[in-house]
Amino acid sequence: MTARYGMFIDRERCIGCHACAVACKTENHPPAGKSFMNVKTVGGAHRDTPAGTYPNVQMRWEPTLCMHCEDAPCLAVCPPHALYRRPDGIVVLNEDECLGAGCKRCTYVCPYGVIEFNAAEGVMQKCNFCTQRVDAGRSTACADACVYEAIFFGDLNDPASEVSRAIARAGGQTEVLKADHGTRPAVFYSVSGHEDSDGR
Ligand code: SF4
């Protein structure tokens, strides 16, 4: 069966250390001040701040990246087809074909706000699931950098892959972000409150 690459992010294990975001920057060189992997805070109004009043406070983190959607609206609006899907499901943005500042249509239709404009190079950029690493048989930089084992990457069609095993351990307690947009993301998250059945 053809591979279909995807990711599982365990919200219960993420401690908001931003190692994934740093590894992504080192590997993929996003424009200054931008990131292809954002560790968002779900809690207070500002990054790394909780909701509520002490001692009743709540905070967790949500690493967010391109969702490599199966029904990706960005593909349909890209005039030169700089955005395309590989047979393995990875949605790639080919900067050599991108129209850049004169277009930006992809940014208007992506529900996740993950496409960045590189003003210095005049092109749009986003997470390409580290195709340079995947094609060499490696995992993504963010998954490799996560020492707390909160990010799993691999072939969703292979039940023995790390990502499939992590999703299986979640016992069906997974969800995608903004499911109401119907884009069928390949990035899955643990439902908050889930506990890994391996006790990890
Ligand atoms: Fe396209 Fe946005 Fe989906 Fe990524 S998250 S595939 S950029 S619509």
XYZ file of N, CA, C and O and ligand atoms in Angstrom:
808
model
N 0.850 -1.200 0.000
C 0.000 0.000 0.000
C 0.889 1.254 0.000
O 1.923 1.284 0.661
N 0.450 2.261 -0.739
C 1.219 3.509 -0.783
C 1.259 4.152 0.602
O 0.285 4.104 1.341
N 2.402 4.740 0.918
C 2.527 5.425 2.212
C 1.647 6.674 2.230
O 1.408 7.308 1.195
N 1.131 6.991 3.401
C 0.452 8.281 3.604
C 1.005 8.852 4.907
O 0.685 8.370 5.997
N 1.869 9.850 4.747
C 2.549 10.376 5.925
C 1.643 11.287 6.753
O 0.822 12.029 6.219
N 1.816 11.168 8.054
C 1.027 11.986 8.970
C 1.711 12.086 10.316
O 2.826 11.572 10.523
N 1.041 12.739 11.228
C 1.638 13.029 12.538
C 0.591 12.871 13.639
O -0.593 13.086 13.412
N 1.067 12.482 14.814
C 0.213 12.464 16.001
C 0.909 13.293 17.065
O 2.106 13.092 17.350
N 0.164 14.213 17.676
C 0.715 15.061 18.722
C -0.063 14.803 20.006
O -1.283 14.979 20.045
N 0.669 14.351 21.011
C 0.056 14.008 22.294
C 0.079 15.231 23.201
O 1.119 15.594 23.765
N -1.062 15.871 23.329
C -1.133 17.110 24.128
C -0.794 16.849 25.594
O -0.342 17.753 26.302
N -1.046 15.640 26.046
C -0.786 15.334 27.455
C 0.706 15.283 27.750
O 1.129 15.436 28.900
N 1.507 15.050 26.718
C 2.944 14.912 26.943
C 3.717 16.187 26.599
O 4.873 16.324 26.986
N 3.101 17.101 25.842
C 3.800 18.335 25.460
C 3.941 19.247 26.677
O 2.954 19.543 27.350
N 5.184 19.685 26.929
C 5.411 20.586 28.074
C 5.750 22.011 27.615
O 6.173 22.842 28.407
N 5.574 22.277 26.321
C 5.785 23.641 25.827
C 7.239 24.072 25.834
O 7.533 25.254 26.015
N 8.149 23.140 25.578
C 9.585 23.484 25.638
C 10.079 24.160 24.362
O 11.168 24.707 24.327
N 9.307 24.082 23.287
C 9.625 24.723 22.002
C 10.828 24.088 21.292
O 11.348 24.658 20.334
N 11.276 22.923 21.749
C 12.405 22.254 21.076
C 12.034 21.919 19.631
O 12.881 22.006 18.723
N 10.777 21.554 19.391
C 10.341 21.226 18.025
C 10.458 22.448 17.115
O 10.897 22.339 15.961
N 10.064 23.604 17.639
C 10.106 24.827 16.842
C 11.549 25.224 16.529
O 11.859 25.666 15.417
N 12.434 25.049 17.511
C 13.848 25.381 17.310
C 14.468 24.430 16.279
O 15.198 24.849 15.370
N 14.153 23.138 16.408
C 14.692 22.153 15.465
C 14.204 22.435 14.053
O 14.949 22.312 13.076
N 12.940 22.840 13.943
C 12.373 23.167 12.628
C 13.097 24.358 12.013
O 13.428 24.368 10.834
N 13.352 25.372 12.825
C 14.060 26.553 12.310
C 15.460 26.184 11.826
O 15.925 26.653 10.791
N 16.136 25.347 12.594
C 17.489 24.950 12.237
C 17.493 24.146 10.939
O 18.377 24.300 10.088
N 16.479 23.312 10.776
C 16.418 22.431 9.603
C 15.910 23.154 8.356
O 16.414 22.948 7.250
N 14.889 24.008 8.541
C 14.161 24.515 7.367
C 14.291 26.019 7.109
O 13.797 26.494 6.092
N 14.919 26.749 8.006
C 15.230 28.169 7.801
C 14.028 29.010 7.368
O 14.010 29.559 6.261
N 13.010 29.132 8.222
C 11.880 30.016 7.895
C 12.339 31.466 7.896
O 13.427 31.779 8.403
N 11.508 32.387 7.329
C 11.903 33.796 7.335
C 12.063 34.329 8.761
O 11.455 33.796 9.696
N 12.859 35.379 8.904
C 13.130 35.949 10.226
C 11.835 36.294 10.949
O 10.931 36.906 10.376
N 11.742 35.874 12.197
C 10.576 36.191 13.009
C 9.380 35.285 12.752
O 8.345 35.423 13.403
N 9.481 34.349 11.790
C 8.378 33.437 11.466
C 8.777 32.016 11.832
O 9.945 31.721 12.085
N 7.799 31.129 11.848
C 8.076 29.731 12.179
C 7.112 28.837 11.423
O 5.950 29.186 11.230
N 7.602 27.681 10.974
C 6.714 26.702 10.327
C 6.104 25.772 11.367
O 5.202 25.010 11.061
N 6.626 25.808 12.580
C 6.087 25.032 13.701
C 5.875 25.995 14.855
O 6.837 26.573 15.365
N 4.631 26.201 15.243
C 4.315 27.125 16.328
C 3.761 26.361 17.510
O 2.774 25.628 17.365
N 4.360 26.537 18.679
C 3.844 25.898 19.893
C 2.895 26.888 20.546
O 3.306 27.775 21.288
N 1.607 26.724 20.220
C 0.609 27.671 20.715
C 0.204 27.327 22.144
O 0.166 26.168 22.525
N -0.092 28.356 22.896
C -0.592 28.161 24.250
C -2.110 28.123 24.224
O -2.746 29.006 23.639
N -2.676 27.085 24.835
C -4.128 27.044 25.010
C -4.366 27.371 26.475
O -4.130 26.552 27.366
N -4.752 28.594 26.724
C -4.897 29.043 28.106
C -5.170 30.525 28.131
O -6.232 30.976 27.685
N -4.202 31.308 28.615
C -4.395 32.742 28.746
C -4.263 33.478 27.430
O -4.074 32.883 26.365
N -4.327 34.802 27.524
C -4.322 35.635 26.332
C -2.938 35.723 25.695
O -2.813 36.069 24.528
N -1.894 35.399 26.453
C -0.537 35.516 25.943
C 0.168 34.175 25.976
O -0.243 33.260 26.695
N 1.250 34.072 25.208
C 2.025 32.834 25.149
C 2.504 32.438 26.548
O 2.978 33.281 27.312
N 2.366 31.149 26.832
C 2.832 30.575 28.097
C 2.194 31.220 29.327
O 2.832 31.360 30.371
N 0.964 31.656 29.171
C 0.225 32.161 30.340
C -1.056 31.337 30.492
O -1.666 30.949 29.495
N -1.465 31.067 31.738
C -2.642 30.224 31.954
C -3.954 31.009 31.929
O -3.962 32.230 32.122
N -5.033 30.274 31.735
C -6.368 30.850 31.900
C -6.773 30.664 33.358
O -6.316 29.743 34.034
N -7.620 31.517 33.861
C -8.115 31.379 35.228
C -7.350 32.243 36.201
O -6.491 33.043 35.831
N -7.684 32.066 37.468
C -7.069 32.841 38.550
C -6.478 31.868 39.552
O -7.118 30.870 39.904
N -5.255 32.157 39.995
C -4.582 31.282 40.949
C -5.453 31.038 42.171
O -6.047 31.982 42.684
N -5.637 29.808 42.679
C -4.935 28.596 42.246
C -5.677 27.794 41.177
O -5.239 26.710 40.833
N -6.754 28.319 40.646
C -7.525 27.578 39.639
C -7.125 28.030 38.238
O -7.816 28.857 37.618
N -5.971 27.543 37.797
C -5.456 27.944 36.487
C -5.333 26.716 35.581
O -5.168 25.594 36.062
N -5.399 26.968 34.265
C -5.288 25.884 33.288
C -4.459 26.352 32.107
O -4.624 27.478 31.618
N -3.566 25.461 31.647
C -2.748 25.798 30.483
C -2.234 24.512 29.858
O -1.888 23.565 30.554
N -2.225 24.457 28.536
C -1.543 23.370 27.830
C -1.022 23.949 26.530
O -1.275 25.121 26.212
N -0.289 23.119 25.791
C 0.330 23.608 24.569
C -0.133 22.795 23.376
O -0.503 21.623 23.519
N -0.083 23.439 22.219
C -0.554 22.793 21.000
C 0.405 23.105 19.850
O 0.258 24.129 19.174
N 1.410 22.257 19.621
C 2.284 22.461 18.461
C 1.451 22.458 17.184
O 0.651 21.549 16.963
N 1.609 23.481 16.366
C 0.777 23.644 15.165
C 1.662 23.844 13.940
O 2.609 24.630 13.976
N 1.318 23.148 12.878
C 2.098 23.187 11.644
C 1.142 22.964 10.482
O -0.071 22.855 10.690
N 1.656 22.891 9.253
C 0.804 22.535 8.116
C 0.199 21.165 8.392
O 0.888 20.243 8.815
N -1.098 21.042 8.160
C -1.822 19.815 8.484
C -1.786 18.791 7.348
O -2.338 17.711 7.461
N -1.172 19.158 6.219
C -1.063 18.248 5.064
C -2.421 17.605 4.765
O -2.565 16.380 4.666
N -3.397 18.516 4.620
C -4.807 18.125 4.461
C -5.031 17.268 3.210
O -4.450 17.523 2.152
N -5.920 16.302 3.344
C -6.289 15.473 2.200
C -7.146 16.267 1.214
O -7.045 16.091 0.007
N -8.010 17.128 1.736
C -8.809 18.016 0.891
C -8.310 19.439 1.120
O -9.013 20.280 1.697
N -7.085 19.706 0.691
C -6.415 20.974 0.997
C -6.918 22.101 0.105
O -6.715 22.058 -1.115
N -7.553 23.117 0.674
C -8.043 24.229 -0.140
C -6.919 25.035 -0.787
O -7.114 25.657 -1.833
N -5.727 24.993 -0.195
C -4.605 25.765 -0.748
C -4.234 25.284 -2.158
O -3.827 26.074 -3.010
N -4.389 23.988 -2.408
C -4.008 23.426 -3.710
C -4.877 23.991 -4.829
O -4.399 24.265 -5.931
N -6.144 24.159 -4.522
C -7.111 24.551 -5.553
C -6.945 26.000 -6.005
O -7.379 26.360 -7.098
N -6.317 26.837 -5.168
C -6.259 28.268 -5.507
C -4.873 28.713 -5.971
O -4.653 29.898 -6.206
N -3.951 27.788 -6.110
C -2.568 28.137 -6.479
C -2.431 28.109 -8.006
O -2.359 27.037 -8.611
N -2.403 29.302 -8.663
C -2.429 29.331 -10.140
C -1.302 28.520 -10.801
O -1.562 27.788 -11.749
N -0.048 28.606 -10.325
C 1.012 27.859 -11.027
C 1.215 26.446 -10.483
O 2.168 25.773 -10.855
N 0.311 26.021 -9.583
C 0.440 24.700 -8.948
C 1.785 24.550 -8.231
O 2.408 23.493 -8.259
N 2.217 25.642 -7.616
C 3.419 25.568 -6.769
C 3.133 24.712 -5.549
O 4.034 24.088 -4.987
N 1.881 24.708 -5.126
C 1.445 23.820 -4.039
C 0.904 22.543 -4.677
O 0.036 22.593 -5.552
N 1.421 21.419 -4.260
C 0.951 20.143 -4.810
C 1.099 19.043 -3.774
O 1.815 19.184 -2.790
N 0.369 17.968 -4.007
C 0.426 16.839 -3.091
C 1.261 15.715 -3.702
O 1.050 15.317 -4.846
N 2.199 15.216 -2.919
C 2.986 14.067 -3.373
C 2.132 12.801 -3.232
O 1.171 12.763 -2.473
N 2.497 11.723 -3.925
C 1.747 10.468 -3.789
C 1.700 9.965 -2.355
O 0.774 9.236 -1.987
N 2.670 10.373 -1.529
C 2.664 9.929 -0.131
C 1.877 10.876 0.781
O 1.941 10.758 2.006
N 1.134 11.802 0.179
C 0.233 12.662 0.946
C 0.841 13.964 1.422
O 0.111 14.849 1.895
N 2.141 14.124 1.318
C 2.767 15.364 1.797
C 2.429 16.514 0.850
O 2.616 16.395 -0.367
N 1.912 17.609 1.404
C 1.579 18.796 0.607
C 2.808 19.703 0.598
O 3.210 20.237 1.631
N 3.385 19.842 -0.580
C 4.650 20.574 -0.729
C 4.396 21.928 -1.384
O 3.536 22.057 -2.248
N 5.153 22.925 -0.944
C 5.125 24.237 -1.599
C 6.463 24.419 -2.319
O 7.507 24.509 -1.690
N 6.396 24.420 -3.647
C 7.599 24.576 -4.465
C 7.865 26.064 -4.667
O 7.195 26.727 -5.458
N 8.833 26.578 -3.941
C 9.109 28.019 -3.961
C 9.528 28.511 -5.344
O 9.319 29.677 -5.687
N 10.113 27.648 -6.158
C 10.573 28.064 -7.486
C 9.401 28.447 -8.393
O 9.572 29.188 -9.361
N 8.212 27.907 -8.095
C 7.036 28.175 -8.929
C 6.105 29.215 -8.313
O 5.158 29.660 -8.962
N 6.353 29.578 -7.049
C 5.431 30.447 -6.303
C 5.430 31.873 -6.874
O 6.476 32.433 -7.177
N 4.212 32.474 -6.984
C 4.079 33.838 -7.502
C 4.334 34.883 -6.425
O 4.475 36.061 -6.711
N 4.309 34.444 -5.154
C 4.695 35.319 -4.047
C 3.717 36.441 -3.752
O 2.502 36.254 -3.765
N 4.276 37.633 -3.520
C 3.490 38.774 -3.018
C 2.315 39.131 -3.920
O 1.287 39.618 -3.451
N 2.444 38.886 -5.215
C 1.373 39.240 -6.145
C 0.176 38.313 -6.064
O -0.851 38.567 -6.691
N 0.267 37.264 -5.306
C -0.790 36.252 -5.258
C -1.286 36.052 -3.817
O -2.327 36.582 -3.442
N -0.561 35.277 -3.050
C -0.886 35.014 -1.635
C -2.254 34.359 -1.441
O -2.817 34.408 -0.346
N -2.862 33.800 -2.500
C -4.211 33.229 -2.364
C -4.247 32.096 -1.351
O -5.239 31.909 -0.657
N -3.164 31.339 -1.277
C -3.138 30.198 -0.358
C -3.339 30.649 1.089
O -3.992 29.961 1.876
N -2.809 31.815 1.422
C -2.912 32.271 2.814
C -4.357 32.628 3.179
O -4.739 32.561 4.335
N -5.157 33.010 2.172
C -6.537 33.401 2.456
C -7.438 32.194 2.686
O -8.476 32.313 3.334
N -7.079 31.045 2.134
C -7.984 29.884 2.235
C -7.518 28.845 3.258
O -8.304 27.980 3.638
N -6.269 28.910 3.698
C -5.793 27.925 4.680
C -6.425 28.236 6.040
O -6.200 29.302 6.598
N -7.201 27.310 6.593
C -7.869 27.591 7.871
C -6.901 27.643 9.045
O -7.274 28.080 10.135
N -5.679 27.185 8.833
C -4.743 27.031 9.946
C -3.695 28.146 10.017
O -2.907 28.181 10.959
N -3.657 29.024 9.031
C -2.740 30.156 9.072
C -1.278 29.752 9.148
O -0.488 30.373 9.869
N -0.903 28.723 8.386
C 0.453 28.176 8.525
C 1.370 28.530 7.354
O 2.517 28.093 7.323
N 0.871 29.323 6.390
C 1.716 29.690 5.251
C 2.296 31.074 5.505
O 1.563 32.023 5.788
N 3.611 31.176 5.412
C 4.309 32.427 5.718
C 4.848 33.059 4.437
O 5.163 32.351 3.476
N 4.971 34.390 4.448
C 5.580 35.094 3.315
C 7.015 35.438 3.652
O 7.290 36.057 4.672
N 7.932 34.995 2.816
C 9.338 35.331 2.981
C 9.624 36.562 2.128
O 9.775 36.459 0.901
N 9.639 37.729 2.779
C 9.789 38.989 2.046
C 11.150 39.083 1.360
O 11.270 39.649 0.265
N 12.165 38.529 1.993
C 13.515 38.609 1.422
C 13.603 37.830 0.113
O 14.281 38.249 -0.831
N 12.891 36.705 0.055
C 12.954 35.869 -1.157
C 11.727 36.038 -2.046
O 11.674 35.494 -3.154
N 10.718 36.762 -1.551
C 9.531 37.050 -2.358
C 8.661 35.849 -2.639
O 7.981 35.780 -3.677
N 8.654 34.870 -1.733
C 7.858 33.654 -1.951
C 7.142 33.245 -0.666
O 7.509 33.663 0.431
N 6.109 32.423 -0.846
C 5.432 31.834 0.295
C 6.225 30.590 0.726
O 6.850 29.922 -0.100
N 6.131 30.291 2.019
C 6.834 29.112 2.548
C 5.975 28.468 3.625
O 5.174 29.127 4.273
N 6.178 27.175 3.838
C 5.464 26.464 4.908
C 6.189 25.167 5.234
O 7.171 24.807 4.580
N 5.667 24.446 6.205
C 6.182 23.121 6.559
C 5.957 22.158 5.402
O 4.843 22.029 4.902
N 7.011 21.497 4.977
C 6.917 20.471 3.930
C 7.130 19.085 4.521
O 7.534 18.158 3.807
N 6.829 18.927 5.811
C 7.055 17.646 6.513
C 8.494 17.159 6.297
O 8.737 15.939 6.199
N 9.442 18.110 6.231
C 10.873 17.751 6.101
C 11.087 16.686 5.013
O 11.723 15.656 5.258
N 10.603 16.950 3.804
C 10.751 15.949 2.733
C 12.217 15.575 2.503
O 12.515 14.433 2.132
N 13.106 16.544 2.740
C 14.532 16.250 2.559
C 15.000 15.151 3.502
O 15.897 14.372 3.182
N 14.394 15.067 4.676
C 14.727 14.024 5.641
C 13.924 12.754 5.354
O 14.459 11.641 5.410
N 12.636 12.919 5.081
C 11.764 11.759 4.832
C 12.294 10.953 3.642
O 12.337 9.714 3.674
N 12.732 11.648 2.589
C 13.235 10.954 1.401
C 14.545 10.227 1.676
O 14.967 9.373 0.898
N 15.187 10.570 2.793
C 16.418 9.879 3.205
C 16.110 8.833 4.279
O 17.026 8.319 4.935
N 14.810 8.563 4.480
C 14.417 7.521 5.440
C 14.410 7.981 6.879
O 14.398 7.154 7.798
N 14.390 9.319 7.090
C 14.412 9.842 8.458
C 13.062 10.426 8.836
O 12.185 10.609 7.985
N 12.917 10.761 10.116
C 11.700 11.399 10.593
C 11.826 12.915 10.439
O 12.874 13.433 10.035
N 10.769 13.646 10.766
C 10.835 15.109 10.711
C 11.729 15.630 11.843
O 11.899 14.970 12.876
N 12.250 16.831 11.647
C 13.131 17.425 12.664
C 12.383 17.640 13.975
O 12.926 17.421 15.065
N 11.111 18.048 13.891
C 10.342 18.330 15.114
C 10.105 17.062 15.922
O 10.248 17.060 17.151
N 9.753 15.973 15.244
C 9.499 14.711 15.955
C 10.790 14.196 16.585
O 10.793 13.722 17.727
N 11.890 14.306 15.855
C 13.177 13.842 16.384
C 13.608 14.644 17.606
O 14.268 14.126 18.504
N 13.255 15.947 17.615
C 13.734 16.828 18.689
C 12.893 16.734 19.953
O 13.294 17.236 21.006
N 11.737 16.094 19.880
C 10.819 16.084 21.029
C 11.248 15.013 22.038
O 10.899 13.841 21.894
N 11.975 15.452 23.049
C 12.506 14.495 24.030
C 11.402 13.939 24.929
O 11.593 12.929 25.601
N 10.242 14.595 24.960
C 9.149 14.114 25.806
C 8.200 13.182 25.052
O 7.150 12.816 25.564
N 8.582 12.835 23.831
C 7.805 11.900 23.022
C 6.349 12.317 22.909
O 5.429 11.547 23.195
N 6.190 13.570 22.497
C 4.840 14.089 22.279
C 4.502 14.152 20.799
O 3.335 14.310 20.449
N 5.521 14.030 19.931
C 5.287 14.145 18.488
C 5.735 12.859 17.804
O 6.875 12.419 17.975
N 4.826 12.279 17.048
C 5.112 11.027 16.334
C 4.836 11.249 14.853
O 3.774 11.774 14.491
N 5.768 10.816 14.005
C 5.621 10.992 12.556
C 5.796 9.647 11.871
O 6.531 8.779 12.352
N 5.137 9.474 10.743
C 5.357 8.247 9.973
C 4.212 7.969 9.026
O 3.398 8.841 8.724
N 4.176 6.725 8.576
C 3.202 6.284 7.577
C 1.906 5.846 8.270
O 1.874 4.829 8.963
N 0.857 6.605 8.030
C -0.444 6.287 8.652
C -1.013 4.980 8.120
O -1.858 4.356 8.759
N -0.558 4.575 6.935
C -1.066 3.325 6.340
C -0.325 2.086 6.837
O -0.707 0.962 6.496
N 0.744 2.295 7.606
C 1.521 1.168 8.132
C 1.203 1.004 9.625
O 1.609 1.828 10.447
N 0.494 -0.047 10.002
C 0.116 -0.207 11.412
C 1.308 -0.346 12.345
O 1.176 -0.130 13.563
N 2.486 -0.677 11.784
C 3.674 -0.848 12.626
C 4.487 0.439 12.763
O 5.467 0.472 13.515
N 4.093 1.499 12.060
C 4.872 2.743 12.134
C 4.688 3.396 13.504
O 3.706 3.139 14.205
N 5.617 4.272 13.858
C 5.543 4.949 15.165
C 4.255 5.741 15.303
O 3.608 5.732 16.360
N 3.869 6.427 14.233
C 2.669 7.262 14.333
C 1.418 6.405 14.474
O 0.526 6.725 15.282
N 1.353 5.293 13.735
C 0.169 4.426 13.835
C 0.080 3.794 15.218
O -1.015 3.673 15.795
N 1.224 3.406 15.771
C 1.212 2.788 17.105
C 0.815 3.807 18.169
O 0.102 3.492 19.121
N 1.261 5.047 18.006
C 0.897 6.092 18.977
C -0.600 6.372 18.919
O -1.260 6.546 19.953
N -1.143 6.408 17.708
C -2.588 6.647 17.558
C -3.366 5.466 18.146
O -4.388 5.661 18.822
N -2.864 4.253 17.922
C -3.539 3.070 18.478
C -3.528 3.117 20.003
O -4.516 2.770 20.660
N -2.394 3.565 20.582
C -2.315 3.655 22.048
C -3.320 4.659 22.609
O -3.784 4.529 23.737
N -3.632 5.679 21.791
C -4.596 6.689 22.245
C -6.014 6.119 22.278
O -6.930 6.782 22.778
N -6.182 4.939 21.724
C -7.460 4.234 21.837
C -8.650 4.992 21.275
O -9.723 5.008 21.880
N -8.441 5.624 20.126
C -9.557 6.345 19.501
C -9.770 7.739 20.057
O -10.631 8.478 19.569
N -8.967 8.116 21.069
C -9.112 9.455 21.662
C -8.263 10.462 20.895
O -7.332 11.068 21.441
N -8.540 10.606 19.597
C -7.803 11.563 18.775
C -8.784 12.486 18.064
O -9.953 12.153 17.893
N -8.253 13.625 17.646
C -9.078 14.575 16.905
C -8.173 15.420 16.015
O -6.940 15.384 16.165
N -8.783 16.140 15.082
C -8.021 17.070 14.256
C -8.478 18.479 14.599
O -9.571 18.669 15.148
N -7.643 19.460 14.275
C -8.014 20.848 14.551
C -8.974 21.349 13.473
O -8.842 21.009 12.297
N -9.936 22.147 13.883
C -10.884 22.780 12.964
C -11.516 21.773 12.005
O -11.553 21.977 10.780
N -12.014 20.681 12.561
C -12.602 19.615 11.746
C -13.775 20.127 10.915
O -14.071 19.586 9.840
N -14.431 21.187 11.406
C -15.600 21.707 10.696
C -15.258 22.275 9.323
O -16.128 22.454 8.482
N -13.968 22.522 9.043
C -13.573 23.021 7.727
C -13.507 21.894 6.696
O -13.379 22.159 5.495
N -13.540 20.668 7.149
C -13.608 19.529 6.231
C -12.373 19.313 5.384
O -12.456 18.737 4.293
N -11.207 19.731 5.863
C -9.998 19.596 5.048
C -9.285 18.252 5.247
O -8.328 17.958 4.568
N -9.741 17.462 6.190
C -9.196 16.126 6.473
C -7.672 16.151 6.700
O -6.901 15.594 5.923
N -7.269 16.794 7.794
C -5.830 16.906 8.107
C -5.172 15.547 8.331
O -5.831 14.577 8.726
N -3.857 15.521 8.105
C -3.059 14.319 8.389
C -2.314 14.469 9.714
O -1.472 13.649 10.052
N -2.620 15.549 10.445
C -2.038 15.759 11.768
C -3.146 15.553 12.802
O -4.160 16.262 12.775
N -2.930 14.586 13.686
C -3.928 14.227 14.694
C -3.419 14.620 16.083
O -2.215 14.580 16.345
N -4.349 14.945 16.948
C -4.024 15.346 18.327
C -4.755 14.436 19.305
O -5.877 13.989 19.024
N -4.130 14.209 20.443
C -4.841 13.485 21.489
C -5.951 14.375 22.026
O -5.795 15.597 22.121
N -7.068 13.756 22.344
C -8.143 14.488 22.975
C -7.691 14.818 24.384
O -7.130 13.959 25.083
N -7.865 16.051 24.805
C -7.389 16.452 26.122
C -8.005 15.578 27.202
O -9.202 15.300 27.200
N -7.167 15.118 28.127
C -7.658 14.245 29.191
C -7.311 12.800 28.943
O -7.388 11.976 29.842
N -6.879 12.491 27.683
C -6.505 11.112 27.376
C -5.222 10.737 28.107
O -4.317 11.537 28.267
N -5.122 9.519 28.577
C -3.874 9.036 29.187
C -3.367 7.872 28.372
O -4.106 6.944 28.061
N -2.094 7.955 27.995
C -1.489 6.902 27.189
C -1.620 5.578 27.895
O -1.290 5.442 29.071
N -2.122 4.573 27.178
C -2.388 3.270 27.812
C -1.088 2.551 28.192
O -1.113 1.585 28.949
N 0.059 3.040 27.657
C 1.338 2.474 28.055
C 1.850 3.122 29.338
O 2.914 2.793 29.842
N 1.098 4.092 29.841
C 1.490 4.786 31.058
C 2.676 5.706 30.856
O 3.334 6.075 31.818
N 2.922 6.127 29.585
C 4.067 6.998 29.335
C 3.679 8.464 29.461
O 2.530 8.810 29.400
Fe -2.825 23.668 2.741
Fe -3.190 24.929 5.101
Fe -4.002 22.355 4.820
Fe -1.360 22.948 4.910
S -2.876 23.267 6.570
S -2.391 21.561 3.426
S -1.309 24.945 3.848
S -4.831 24.144 3.702
